[in-house]
Amino acid sequence: MENSHAEIFSSLRIVMIDTLVESHHSIDDAFGTLPLGMIRGQFKTVVDQMHKYLQSPSPAHLYQSVSTWTATLLGVGLSPRSVLRTVVTMGDLVVQAAKRELPSGPATNLFLRELVRLNFNAAREVVAIFNDELEEQRAGVPSITPGEAKHAN
Amino acid sequence: MPTSPRVMTDRALEVDASGKTDVGLLRSENQDCIFVDQAQGFYVVLDGMGGHQGGATASRVARDVMVETIAQGRETWPPGKLLVEACKAAGSAVHLQARADRELHGMGTTVVALAMPRVNQALIAHVGDSRAYLLRKGRLRRLTADHTIVAELVSAGKLTPEQAIDHPHASVLSRNLGGLQTTEVDLLEVELEEADRLLLCSDGLNGYATRNAIEQVLSGAATPEEATTDLIELAKRGGGGDNISAVVVEIGRASSELPETIEETGAGAWWSRRPLFMEVCRSMGLGTSPLASSLTEADALDLLGGSFCEAMYLDLEGTTGIHIWTYADSLVKAWFERDGRYGPVKELFDVLRAAALSVAKDVSRSDEDLGVCLEIALLRALIVGEMVVGGQISECIKVANETFASRRVTTDLPDATFANVATVPFSPTESPMPVGPEVNKCLADGAGAAKEQLGGDEYLMLHAIIDAAHSSASEFCGEADMSAAAIDLYGTRLLTEQEINPLLDGLETARVAHLAAVDALQVSPVARATALCALALAHQSLFHAFALVAVDAGKPTTDRLREMNASTSLMRARLERNEQHLAHFEVDIDTVEDLQS
C-alpha cells in the first residue's frame, strides 16, 4: 500500500514543489530573503524526502530528514517556533495540493491520511528535537546564581 | 441612515455579514478601519499608513467620507460609479488634510470596498494592497490585484511573476488614497451564487496566514461572525505582525466537500463515541497524569480527556483547530510555567492520540471512508496540539538562552577571583614549602644526574643553571638570590657568546634535563611530585630573573641610541637651515653679479 501512495506522490511531485515555491512567502518571511533557485532546491529536497518516507517509512530516516531540515531553517534565521510552524505549513500545503489535484473519493482520502500521518510524525520529531535542545541548555546553565558563585569562591 | 434603492438590495436580510479589526500582536496602534452596513449592503476595509497618528487618521477620514458620499450620492450615481466616486472623494479628503497638517504629511490609506446593489451582484472597488476574496464551493479565489509597483511591472510585462517574488520593492504601493489629489480606482463586478462567501481584508491577514489556511477557516466557520474571529486568530498565530481586519459577507450558506462531510457526520460520530474515547483514556492511565496531579483520578480524567473530547467535537463541527489549540495552550503553558518537563506532556498526547484513533477505527467499521476522513481531521487537530507544545518549548529555550547569557556576562566580570591570577606564576611562593629529607635527597640526586648528562662546550653554563635551580628549590632562596644567580649566568654568557640566544636555549635544555632526571629517580611518588613542583617553580623564577637582568643590561644601550637619534635629528635640522642660508647667499651673489655686469 505504501508503494501505491509513493507512486501517487511521485506523480504530484512537480505540483507539490511548485505549490511550496509559490507559497514560500506565506510559509515564512525569511524565505523572501533567499534566492528563488535556492528555495526551489530546498523544497525539492523536502518533497523528495517525503517521497522516500512514503516508499519506506523509517523513523530513523524521518528523524534524520527532520533534524537536517530543522538545522537548515535555524541556520536561515528562523526561531524554533517558526521552524515548527514552517514544517507544519509545508506539510499542510502538500496535503492541500494533493487534495486539489486528485479526484475526491476513498482512494484519495487514504492517500491524504498517509500524508497527514507523515506531517504529524514530522511535527512530533521537531518538538522532540527542541526538547533535547532545551534539556541540554538546562544542563549547561549553572545551578547556582552568580551571587552564590562569588560566595562559594 | 435611510436606505438606498440603488445601493441596497431589497433582499439584504438574506445576506449575513460580520467585520472585525484587531491591533495584532506587535503594533501599539490600530491604523486599520472597517465599516459594515448590512442594511445598505456596503462594506469597507481600510489600512492606514503614514507614521504616528497619520495612518489611523487617514483610514478614519477616508471611511467617514466614503460613508457620507454613498449616502448623499445614492440618488445621483449608478452603484459602480458611486463606489468609485466615494473612493476618490475619500482620497481627496485625506490628501487635503495631509497638506493642511504638517504632522499628517504623507499619510494615506488602502481601501477595498464592497457594494451589493442586488443579492447576487457584488461591486468591488479597491486601491492598494487590501484584498477581496471569493469562497465558492470550498475554493478560495482572489478577486483583486495588489496595487504595488512590482505587480504593475508584472502586468506591463516588464517583470516575470518569479522575478516579482524576490523583488526588493515587492510591498511598495503604487497607489493609495491620499497620496495624490486624485486617485485611480479599480472596480470589478462579480455575479454571486448561493452559498458564496466574500472576504475583504487588510494585509495583516493575508500577510500572516497562508491562502490555504484562510480557505480552510473561511469554509469551515459556521457563520461570518465565527469566520472573522477565527481569521483574526489565524493571523495572530501566524505572528500577528500587523493590524488585522476582516469582513466576511455570506450569501446563504457556505459549504465545502470534505469539511461538510466531517461537519455533518464526523462530529456526530465522534461525539457519539465519547464513552469509548474516555474508556481508552482511563485504561491508559490518563487520570494519573502528572499534569493534573492535584485532582482526583476521576476529575483528572474529566479535565484532560473530557475537555479534549469536547474541544475536538467543536473543531470537527467547525473544521478548525482553534478549540484544540486553546485546550493545549492552557494546559501546556501552565505545566511548563511550573517547570514541568516534556515527558508527561508527550505521554498525555500519546494517550489522547491513541484514544482518538481508536474512535476513528471504530467509525471505520461501519463507514470506512468516514473513518479515514475522521482520522485525517483528528491528526490535523493533534498537529495543532504539537504546535502548541513546540511553541511552549521554544519559549523555554528562549528563556534558558537569556538566563545562560546573563550568567555568563556576570561570571566574566573582572572581579572574578581567577581573572587576575597569571596562568603560569613567575614568582616563587613567599612562604617556604615544607621540604622533607627525602625530597632534599631527591633534589640533590636529580641535580647530580642531570649535570652528568649535560656536557659539551656549554657545560659550565648548564651546570650553573642547574645549581641555581637546585639551590632555589632546596633552600627557597628569595628574589635577590635569584637575581644574583641570573647576573652570574649573564656573565657566563659574556664569557662564551656575545649573544643572548645560547643562554635562553641553555635555560630550556637544563630545565628539561633537570626535571627528567628527577622524574627518573626511584623515590616515593609524593617526594617525586614535591621535588618536580619545586624545581618547576625554581626554573621559572630563574627565567624571570634572567629576563629582568637582560632588560636592565640592554637599557644603557637603548638610552644611548635614543640620545644619538635625538642628536642626529638636531644636526639634520641645522644642516637644512644652513643649506637654506647658502641658497639665499647664492641668490644674492647672482643678483650682485648681474648688477655689476
XYZ file of C-alpha atoms in Angstrom:
750
model
C 0.000 0.000 0.000
C 2.879 2.298 0.808
C 4.244 1.839 -2.694
C 0.991 2.959 -4.301
C 0.998 6.031 -2.072
C 4.584 6.680 -3.091
C 3.592 6.374 -6.740
C 0.756 8.860 -6.340
C 3.095 11.190 -4.518
C 5.667 10.852 -7.276
C 3.082 11.819 -9.892
C 2.350 15.017 -7.932
C 5.975 15.853 -7.204
C 6.276 18.849 -9.524
C 2.909 20.260 -8.449
C 3.914 20.000 -4.819
C 7.254 21.691 -5.364
C 5.536 24.439 -7.371
C 2.933 24.893 -4.642
C 5.617 25.286 -1.997
C 7.615 27.716 -4.126
C 4.527 29.780 -4.952
C 3.618 29.947 -1.285
C 7.114 30.476 0.092
C 6.299 33.998 1.299
C 3.392 32.625 3.267
C 5.418 29.773 4.752
C 7.778 32.210 6.414
C 9.003 35.713 5.709
C 12.594 34.501 5.966
C 12.210 32.683 2.652
C 11.574 36.026 0.983
C 15.218 36.917 1.527
C 16.561 33.841 -0.258
C 17.144 33.417 -3.991
C 14.288 31.598 -5.704
C 16.599 28.940 -7.071
C 17.837 28.104 -3.601
C 14.280 27.961 -2.274
C 13.212 25.609 -5.036
C 16.191 23.405 -4.314
C 15.326 23.247 -0.617
C 11.680 22.424 -1.275
C 12.685 19.825 -3.835
C 14.759 18.144 -1.150
C 11.856 18.225 1.293
C 9.429 16.745 -1.223
C 11.902 14.040 -2.181
C 12.432 13.165 1.470
C 8.678 12.872 1.925
C 8.555 10.619 -1.109
C 11.329 8.463 0.276
C 9.489 8.142 3.572
C 6.301 7.062 1.808
C 8.285 4.467 -0.126
C 9.746 3.021 3.032
C 8.548 4.525 6.303
C 11.520 4.580 8.640
C 11.571 6.554 11.904
C 15.348 6.850 11.658
C 15.122 8.297 8.176
C 12.377 10.673 9.260
C 14.417 11.839 12.234
C 17.453 12.418 10.029
C 15.453 14.358 7.463
C 13.639 16.464 10.037
C 16.766 17.229 12.032
C 18.621 18.279 8.877
C 15.756 20.474 7.780
C 15.413 21.946 11.263
C 19.101 22.814 11.326
C 18.793 24.391 7.889
C 15.860 26.542 8.932
C 17.550 27.614 12.137
C 20.561 28.495 10.011
C 18.399 30.670 7.792
C 17.484 32.580 10.933
C 14.118 31.176 11.897
C 13.193 30.929 15.556
C 12.342 27.455 16.893
C 8.657 28.373 16.900
C 8.877 29.467 13.275
C 10.707 26.290 12.335
C 7.878 24.168 13.691
C 5.258 26.319 12.005
C 7.186 26.096 8.741
C 7.395 22.317 8.864
C 3.669 22.046 9.619
C 2.717 24.586 6.955
C 4.768 22.855 4.302
C 3.140 19.562 5.160
C -0.267 21.187 5.044
C 0.451 22.780 1.669
C 1.438 19.407 0.271
C -1.817 17.913 1.568
C -3.819 20.771 0.072
C -2.045 20.397 -3.263
C -2.849 16.698 -3.318
C -6.455 17.387 -2.362
C -6.714 19.923 -5.153
C -5.140 17.710 -7.811
C -6.661 14.336 -7.049
C -10.277 13.317 -7.632
C -12.261 13.169 -4.423
C -13.002 9.685 -3.167
C -11.895 6.953 -0.780
C -8.567 6.296 -2.523
C -7.609 9.947 -2.288
C -8.675 10.052 1.335
C -6.399 7.115 2.118
C -3.521 8.916 0.431
C -4.272 12.123 2.287
C -4.318 10.208 5.543
C -0.790 8.938 4.851
C 0.395 12.474 4.218
C -1.231 13.786 7.378
C 0.290 10.931 9.373
C 3.659 11.868 7.966
C 3.084 15.501 8.904
C 2.126 14.562 12.423
C 5.234 12.422 12.830
C 7.416 15.211 11.442
C 5.907 17.749 13.833
C 6.446 15.335 16.697
C 10.103 14.908 15.710
C 10.659 18.659 15.613
C 9.169 19.021 19.083
C 11.391 16.204 20.353
C 14.468 17.870 18.835
C 13.609 21.141 20.541
C 13.065 19.362 23.815
C 16.518 17.755 23.543
C 17.941 21.216 22.935
C 16.099 22.590 25.952
C 17.319 19.801 28.199
C 20.905 20.387 27.055
C 20.598 24.074 27.759
C 19.122 23.429 31.156
C 22.045 21.129 31.947
C 24.516 23.783 30.804
C 23.162 26.570 32.966
C 24.899 26.829 36.376
C 22.644 25.590 39.139
C 23.661 28.428 41.428
C 23.137 32.110 40.965
C 26.097 34.472 40.324
C 25.862 35.798 43.882
C 26.086 32.333 45.250
C 29.022 31.614 42.967
C 31.015 34.533 44.398
C 30.188 33.420 47.893
C 31.375 29.934 47.060
C 34.694 31.308 45.830
C -29.493 56.081 7.792
C -32.129 55.923 5.020
C -31.967 53.035 2.675
C -30.984 53.498 -0.939
C -32.857 51.695 -3.699
C -29.687 51.668 -5.799
C -27.018 50.560 -3.348
C -29.053 48.451 -1.040
C -30.540 45.160 -2.065
C -34.186 44.548 -1.329
C -33.086 41.078 -0.228
C -30.449 42.403 2.181
C -31.806 40.365 5.019
C -30.723 37.204 3.185
C -27.134 38.339 3.436
C -25.236 37.726 6.654
C -22.103 39.725 7.373
C -19.568 40.373 10.077
C -16.476 42.555 10.384
C -13.703 42.691 12.938
C -10.453 44.568 13.270
C -7.614 43.891 15.678
C -4.400 45.705 16.524
C -2.413 42.453 16.183
C 0.409 41.289 18.395
C 3.203 43.740 17.627
C 1.709 47.112 16.790
C 0.679 49.563 19.502
C -1.999 51.271 17.440
C -4.667 50.001 15.079
C -4.466 52.019 11.865
C -6.934 49.725 10.122
C -10.550 50.733 9.908
C -13.667 48.855 8.813
C -17.256 49.670 8.060
C -20.079 47.146 7.894
C -23.618 48.189 6.959
C -25.624 45.137 6.131
C -28.794 47.139 5.601
C -27.088 49.314 2.991
C -25.138 46.449 1.518
C -21.940 48.426 1.959
C -18.698 47.104 3.445
C -15.203 48.631 3.637
C -11.748 47.724 4.896
C -9.073 50.430 5.037
C -5.431 50.107 6.049
C -3.928 53.462 7.005
C -0.266 54.372 6.677
C 1.899 57.382 7.374
C 3.652 57.174 10.686
C 2.388 58.037 14.110
C -1.273 59.133 14.066
C -1.228 59.667 10.293
C -2.272 56.134 9.365
C -5.181 55.964 11.770
C -6.344 59.432 10.777
C -6.179 58.623 7.074
C -8.238 55.453 7.329
C -10.879 57.057 9.535
C -11.177 60.185 7.421
C -11.498 58.064 4.291
C -14.147 55.853 5.876
C -16.254 58.797 7.023
C -16.065 60.499 3.639
C -16.987 57.300 1.818
C -19.977 56.643 4.022
C -21.149 60.211 3.580
C -20.617 60.178 -0.182
C -22.536 56.907 -0.558
C -25.409 58.317 1.478
C -25.551 61.571 -0.468
C -24.987 60.213 -3.971
C -27.261 57.232 -3.994
C -29.919 59.062 -5.990
C -27.446 60.586 -8.418
C -24.960 57.900 -9.452
C -25.264 54.287 -10.577
C -23.858 51.916 -7.920
C -20.499 51.271 -9.571
C -19.869 54.917 -10.312
C -20.982 55.851 -6.819
C -18.498 53.448 -5.260
C -15.611 54.790 -7.340
C -16.561 58.400 -6.634
C -16.761 57.634 -2.921
C -13.212 56.282 -3.026
C -11.972 59.284 -4.962
C -13.668 61.715 -2.602
C -12.091 59.911 0.309
C -8.650 60.115 -1.304
C -9.059 63.803 -1.971
C -10.136 64.495 1.600
C -7.180 62.596 3.038
C -4.809 64.405 0.691
C -6.134 67.832 1.648
C -5.929 67.080 5.345
C -2.398 65.783 4.960
C -1.373 69.016 3.241
C -3.064 71.154 5.887
C -1.395 69.498 8.855
C 2.374 69.100 8.818
C 2.225 66.223 11.314
C -0.039 64.279 8.986
C 2.032 64.923 5.884
C 2.401 61.801 3.751
C -0.485 59.895 5.278
C -2.636 57.661 3.107
C -4.731 54.535 3.182
C -5.583 51.489 1.150
C -9.207 50.611 0.576
C -11.246 47.657 -0.522
C -14.974 48.397 -0.630
C -17.910 46.172 -1.464
C -21.355 47.312 -2.524
C -24.195 44.867 -3.228
C -26.970 46.524 -5.224
C -28.558 43.095 -5.563
C -28.104 39.952 -3.560
C -26.317 38.249 -6.448
C -24.211 41.232 -7.517
C -21.003 42.380 -5.895
C -19.262 45.592 -6.889
C -15.754 45.824 -5.508
C -13.584 48.936 -5.620
C -10.043 48.897 -4.382
C -6.820 50.857 -4.135
C -3.604 49.483 -2.629
C -2.963 46.022 -1.249
C -6.078 45.345 0.806
C -7.764 42.387 -0.830
C -11.078 40.807 -1.721
C -11.518 37.032 -1.915
C -14.404 34.861 -3.033
C -15.052 31.459 -1.482
C -17.147 29.336 -3.804
C -17.731 25.627 -3.341
C -14.944 25.428 -0.803
C -12.347 27.033 -3.082
C -10.877 30.437 -2.360
C -10.299 32.805 -5.277
C -8.564 36.144 -5.041
C -10.528 38.879 -6.788
C -8.237 41.886 -6.539
C -4.697 42.507 -7.720
C -2.455 44.450 -5.352
C -1.504 47.914 -6.465
C 2.197 47.562 -5.895
C 4.988 48.770 -8.118
C 6.116 45.230 -8.738
C 2.620 43.949 -9.559
C 2.177 46.716 -12.104
C 5.569 45.906 -13.664
C 4.412 42.294 -13.988
C 1.148 43.426 -15.582
C 3.125 45.553 -18.008
C 5.272 42.553 -18.891
C 8.439 44.155 -17.545
C 8.884 41.596 -14.786
C 8.108 37.902 -14.661
C 5.997 36.610 -11.774
C 9.061 34.742 -10.494
C 11.168 37.886 -10.545
C 8.408 39.696 -8.702
C 8.538 37.299 -5.775
C 12.081 38.261 -4.884
C 11.840 41.887 -5.858
C 13.078 44.231 -3.109
C 10.104 46.556 -3.681
C 7.526 43.782 -3.623
C 5.446 45.516 -0.950
C 5.803 49.124 -2.087
C 2.400 50.501 -3.050
C 1.949 52.198 -6.371
C -1.389 53.690 -5.379
C -3.124 54.740 -2.191
C -5.874 57.073 -1.130
C -4.381 60.395 -0.062
C -1.016 60.279 -1.730
C -2.292 62.394 -4.610
C -5.213 64.763 -5.105
C -6.868 62.257 -7.450
C -6.518 58.503 -7.399
C -7.257 55.860 -9.989
C -9.696 53.329 -8.530
C -10.155 49.773 -9.839
C -13.715 48.470 -9.991
C -14.848 44.942 -10.657
C -18.184 43.201 -10.682
C -18.872 39.650 -9.581
C -22.031 37.620 -10.084
C -22.673 35.842 -6.825
C -24.149 32.413 -6.250
C -25.956 30.891 -3.345
C -23.531 29.922 -0.545
C -20.737 32.214 -1.742
C -18.673 33.985 0.870
C -16.820 37.218 0.231
C -13.840 38.239 2.321
C -12.399 41.746 2.490
C -9.157 42.001 4.427
C -6.079 44.061 5.134
C -2.603 42.664 4.533
C -2.358 41.923 8.243
C -4.406 38.814 7.435
C -3.089 37.598 4.078
C 0.464 38.546 5.067
C 0.409 36.280 8.123
C -1.749 33.372 7.009
C -1.433 31.111 4.012
C -4.092 31.129 1.356
C -4.906 27.530 2.190
C -5.335 28.304 5.841
C -7.641 31.212 5.009
C -9.602 28.913 2.716
C -9.912 26.311 5.419
C -11.015 28.717 8.112
C -13.395 30.618 5.862
C -15.032 27.456 4.574
C -15.154 25.818 7.959
C -16.682 28.582 10.048
C -20.375 28.185 10.787
C -21.153 31.885 10.486
C -19.462 35.074 9.226
C -19.107 36.100 12.855
C -17.199 32.910 13.611
C -15.182 33.293 10.410
C -13.926 36.784 11.259
C -12.995 35.733 14.783
C -11.150 32.664 13.535
C -9.395 34.547 10.736
C -8.021 37.122 13.130
C -6.910 34.341 15.437
C -5.278 32.665 12.446
C -3.262 35.766 11.576
C -2.184 36.122 15.185
C -0.998 32.548 15.210
C 0.982 33.408 12.109
C 2.801 36.147 14.000
C 0.245 38.976 14.087
C 2.869 41.473 12.971
C 0.403 43.974 11.530
C -3.098 45.260 12.230
C -5.631 42.642 11.145
C -9.010 43.372 9.607
C -11.531 41.035 8.045
C -15.061 41.490 6.769
C -16.959 38.359 5.728
C -20.198 38.527 3.753
C -22.186 35.355 3.229
C -24.869 34.800 0.654
C -26.856 31.906 2.002
C -24.816 29.051 3.469
C -21.224 28.257 2.565
C -20.005 24.711 2.287
C -17.129 22.603 1.075
C -16.808 18.951 0.281
C -14.671 17.333 2.940
C -15.442 19.741 5.771
C -19.132 19.273 5.146
C -18.803 15.530 5.411
C -16.923 15.831 8.638
C -19.189 18.516 9.961
C -22.397 16.687 9.322
C -21.364 13.158 10.154
C -17.817 13.096 11.563
C -18.519 15.358 14.521
C -21.621 13.374 15.370
C -19.774 10.075 15.018
C -17.040 11.417 17.254
C -19.362 12.653 19.958
C -21.461 9.515 19.945
C -18.302 7.531 20.757
C -17.301 9.708 23.672
C -17.692 6.797 26.119
C -15.269 4.729 24.034
C -12.780 7.577 23.948
C -12.995 8.105 27.687
C -12.678 4.407 28.404
C -9.478 4.145 26.371
C -8.141 7.230 28.156
C -8.976 5.714 31.521
C -7.417 2.348 30.711
C -4.220 4.057 29.573
C -3.898 5.917 32.865
C -4.825 9.419 31.766
C -6.363 10.070 35.187
C -2.957 9.737 36.835
C -1.187 12.181 34.538
C 1.231 14.491 36.405
C -0.369 17.399 34.595
C -3.414 17.020 36.825
C -1.730 15.586 39.905
C -3.686 17.813 42.265
C -7.007 16.299 41.143
C -8.654 13.015 41.869
C -8.327 10.425 39.107
C -11.919 10.933 38.015
C -11.586 14.714 37.925
C -8.267 14.491 36.084
C -9.801 12.167 33.527
C -12.676 14.551 33.052
C -10.389 17.570 32.765
C -7.835 16.071 30.421
C -9.945 13.621 28.422
C -13.410 15.156 28.632
C -12.217 18.640 27.705
C -10.205 17.260 24.805
C -13.210 15.318 23.556
C -15.387 18.422 23.673
C -12.757 20.620 22.019
C -12.323 18.062 19.274
C -16.068 17.916 18.699
C -16.256 21.695 18.338
C -13.313 21.726 15.928
C -14.785 18.907 13.873
C -18.020 20.812 13.687
C -16.289 23.946 12.506
C -13.321 22.217 10.784
C -10.917 24.432 12.657
C -8.201 23.706 15.199
C -8.915 26.596 17.476
C -10.547 24.701 20.328
C -7.780 22.131 20.430
C -5.313 24.994 20.359
C -6.985 26.613 23.336
C -7.169 23.294 25.185
C -3.488 22.506 24.625
C -2.300 26.049 25.222
C -3.941 26.433 28.613
C -2.807 23.010 29.751
C 0.753 23.006 28.451
C 1.545 26.604 29.294
C 0.596 26.112 32.931
C 2.655 22.921 33.047
C 5.828 24.459 31.657
C 5.429 27.527 33.830
C 5.613 25.170 36.788
C 8.972 23.963 35.374
C 7.332 20.780 34.096
C 9.161 18.558 31.639
C 8.194 17.390 28.170
C 7.897 13.698 29.071
C 4.489 13.827 30.810
C 3.130 16.131 28.086
C 4.218 13.682 25.407
C 2.609 10.836 27.328
C -0.613 12.819 27.657
C -0.823 13.478 23.930
C 0.129 9.888 23.156
C -2.838 8.708 25.210
C -5.181 11.224 23.605
C -3.991 10.217 20.145
C -4.381 6.529 20.828
C -7.888 7.057 22.206
C -8.862 9.318 19.305
C -7.583 6.864 16.712
C -9.484 4.054 18.391
C -12.634 6.095 17.801
C -11.723 6.584 14.140
C -11.101 2.871 13.850
C -14.470 2.144 15.371
C -16.149 4.515 12.898
C -14.361 2.748 10.039
C -16.090 -0.479 10.923
C -19.426 0.975 9.864
C -18.228 3.542 7.316
C -14.622 3.113 6.207
C -14.341 6.351 4.258
C -15.804 8.393 7.076
C -13.364 6.716 9.444
C -10.451 7.723 7.215
C -11.714 11.306 6.933
C -12.206 11.429 10.683
C -8.670 10.201 11.267
C -7.353 12.899 8.956
C -9.263 15.543 10.896
C -8.116 14.111 14.234
C -4.480 14.031 13.164
C -4.648 17.591 11.933
C -6.049 18.659 15.274
C -3.290 16.735 17.034
C -0.713 18.535 14.878
C -2.156 21.741 16.291
C -1.503 20.291 19.736
C 2.100 19.561 18.756
C 2.476 23.140 17.578
C 1.342 24.378 20.953
C 3.775 22.098 22.775
C 6.609 23.036 20.420
C 5.817 26.715 20.814
C 5.966 26.422 24.570
C 9.283 24.563 24.451
C 10.577 27.296 22.134
C 9.674 29.851 24.785
C 11.551 27.819 27.391
C 14.608 27.664 25.095
C 14.456 31.414 24.706
C 14.295 31.936 28.467
C 17.110 29.432 29.050
C 19.241 31.227 26.442
C 18.681 34.583 28.069
C 19.400 33.214 31.531
C 22.538 31.489 30.359
C 23.759 34.615 28.573
C 23.161 36.845 31.610
C 25.010 34.442 33.875
C 27.967 34.261 31.533
C 28.193 38.026 31.460
C 28.164 38.145 35.258
C 30.793 35.481 35.779
C 33.083 37.022 33.163
C 33.362 40.252 35.159
C 36.968 41.249 36.080
C 36.359 40.921 39.806
C 36.155 37.173 39.489
C 38.990 35.787 41.582
C 40.647 33.756 38.847
C 40.774 36.611 36.346
C 43.740 38.418 37.943
C 45.905 35.376 38.580
C 48.526 34.588 35.953
C 48.162 31.197 34.359
C 51.871 30.449 34.992
C 53.270 32.203 38.079
C 56.762 33.639 37.503
C 57.480 34.391 41.155
C 58.330 31.867 43.813
C 55.983 31.436 46.724
C 56.834 33.730 49.630
C 56.330 31.132 52.295
C 58.766 28.221 52.353
C 57.441 24.946 51.101
C 57.918 22.160 53.661
C 60.656 20.035 52.202
C 61.487 16.817 53.931
C 64.795 14.876 53.865
C 63.542 12.550 51.159
C 62.686 15.482 48.913
C 66.040 17.134 49.577
C 67.820 13.915 48.667
C 65.681 13.643 45.607
C 66.610 17.177 44.530
C 70.321 16.581 45.136
C 70.338 13.265 43.282
C 68.369 14.780 40.436
C 70.793 17.711 40.117
C 73.764 15.359 40.079
C 72.195 13.082 37.492
C 71.241 15.983 35.277
C 74.731 17.506 35.392
C 76.228 14.140 34.452
C 74.025 14.043 31.376
C 74.836 17.579 30.301
C 78.241 18.019 28.685
C 79.619 19.819 25.694
C 81.098 23.313 25.312
C 78.384 24.924 27.338
C 78.509 22.584 30.289
C 79.660 25.340 32.627
C 76.626 27.431 31.814
C 74.246 24.448 32.028
C 75.706 23.312 35.315
C 75.380 26.833 36.659
C 71.689 26.848 35.713
C 71.063 23.518 37.424
C 72.915 24.621 40.530
C 70.900 27.821 40.690
C 67.597 25.969 40.246
C 68.615 23.307 42.739
C 69.602 25.907 45.253
C 66.320 27.702 44.775
C 64.266 24.525 45.067
C 66.009 23.120 48.105
C 66.681 26.313 50.045
C 63.902 28.520 48.704
C 66.130 31.467 48.170
C 64.496 34.850 47.753
C 64.194 37.105 44.761
C 67.543 38.818 45.450
C 69.365 35.500 45.360
C 67.764 34.515 42.090
C 68.790 37.896 40.613
C 72.368 37.248 41.689
C 72.247 33.844 40.043
C 70.845 35.399 36.898
C 73.629 38.037 36.828
C 76.178 35.271 37.167
C 74.557 33.490 34.267
C 74.629 36.667 32.238
C 78.342 36.817 32.944
C 78.670 33.231 31.787
C 77.077 34.319 28.530
C 79.642 37.045 28.172
C 82.429 34.529 28.572
C 81.111 32.163 25.956
C 78.965 34.032 23.444
C 78.195 37.647 22.614
C 74.541 36.858 22.073
C 71.714 36.027 24.417
C 70.119 33.194 22.445
C 72.508 30.418 23.539
C 71.665 31.204 27.164
C 67.948 31.082 26.505
C 68.424 27.703 24.834
C 70.546 26.620 27.757
C 67.851 27.546 30.258
C 65.384 25.334 28.408
C 67.836 22.459 27.920
C 68.824 22.476 31.582
C 65.202 22.658 32.751
C 64.150 19.657 30.679
C 67.137 17.586 31.706
C 66.759 18.554 35.341
C 63.097 17.606 35.554
C 63.617 14.397 33.565
C 66.422 13.349 35.892
C 64.279 13.875 38.985
C 61.345 12.113 37.366
C 63.539 9.069 36.682
C 64.598 8.660 40.315
C 63.372 5.651 42.292
C 61.650 7.544 45.095
C 58.199 7.749 46.537
C 55.589 9.368 44.303
C 54.948 12.093 46.898
C 58.618 13.031 47.118
C 58.978 12.990 43.342
C 55.899 15.173 42.849
C 57.025 17.656 45.509
C 60.511 17.861 44.012
C 59.209 18.333 40.496
C 56.848 21.079 41.630
C 59.652 22.889 43.471
C 62.006 22.563 40.507
C 59.427 23.815 38.042
C 58.900 26.929 40.142
C 62.634 27.384 40.557
C 63.346 27.258 36.827
C 60.510 29.692 36.157
C 61.887 32.066 38.781
C 65.327 31.823 37.295
C 63.998 32.579 33.832
C 62.084 35.556 35.191
C 65.121 36.943 36.972
C 67.286 36.444 33.920
C 64.792 38.290 31.725
C 64.945 41.268 34.115
C 68.738 41.230 34.069
C 68.787 41.112 30.286
C 66.424 44.058 30.054
C 68.496 46.053 32.563
C 71.682 45.181 30.715
C 70.278 46.414 27.475
C 68.849 49.610 28.928
C 72.021 51.794 28.716
C 72.466 50.866 25.096
C 68.875 51.738 24.381
C 69.244 55.056 26.155
C 72.422 55.889 24.260
C 70.764 55.001 20.991
C 67.840 57.269 21.841
C 70.230 60.147 22.646
C 72.108 59.615 19.391
C 68.844 59.699 17.445
C 67.925 62.985 19.084
C 71.386 64.467 18.278
C 71.161 63.312 14.675
C 67.747 64.948 14.281
C 69.117 68.181 15.683
C 72.085 68.117 13.328
C 69.830 67.433 10.342
C 67.682 70.436 11.233
C 70.757 72.654 11.487
C 72.062 71.334 8.182
C 68.739 72.167 6.481
C 68.787 75.679 7.871
C 72.401 76.163 6.691
C 71.519 74.899 3.237
C 68.684 77.419 3.087
C 71.069 80.224 4.108
C 73.551 79.087 1.465
C 70.817 79.182 -1.180
C 69.909 82.737 -0.177
C 73.577 83.782 -0.355
C 73.889 82.278 -3.830
C 70.825 84.199 -4.993
C 72.232 87.392 -3.505
C 75.615 86.818 -5.203
C 73.902 86.212 -8.537
C 71.948 89.410 -8.125
C 75.094 91.427 -7.320
C 76.917 89.918 -10.274
C 74.004 90.812 -12.557
C 74.008 94.364 -11.286
C 77.766 94.641 -11.760
C 77.581 93.337 -15.307
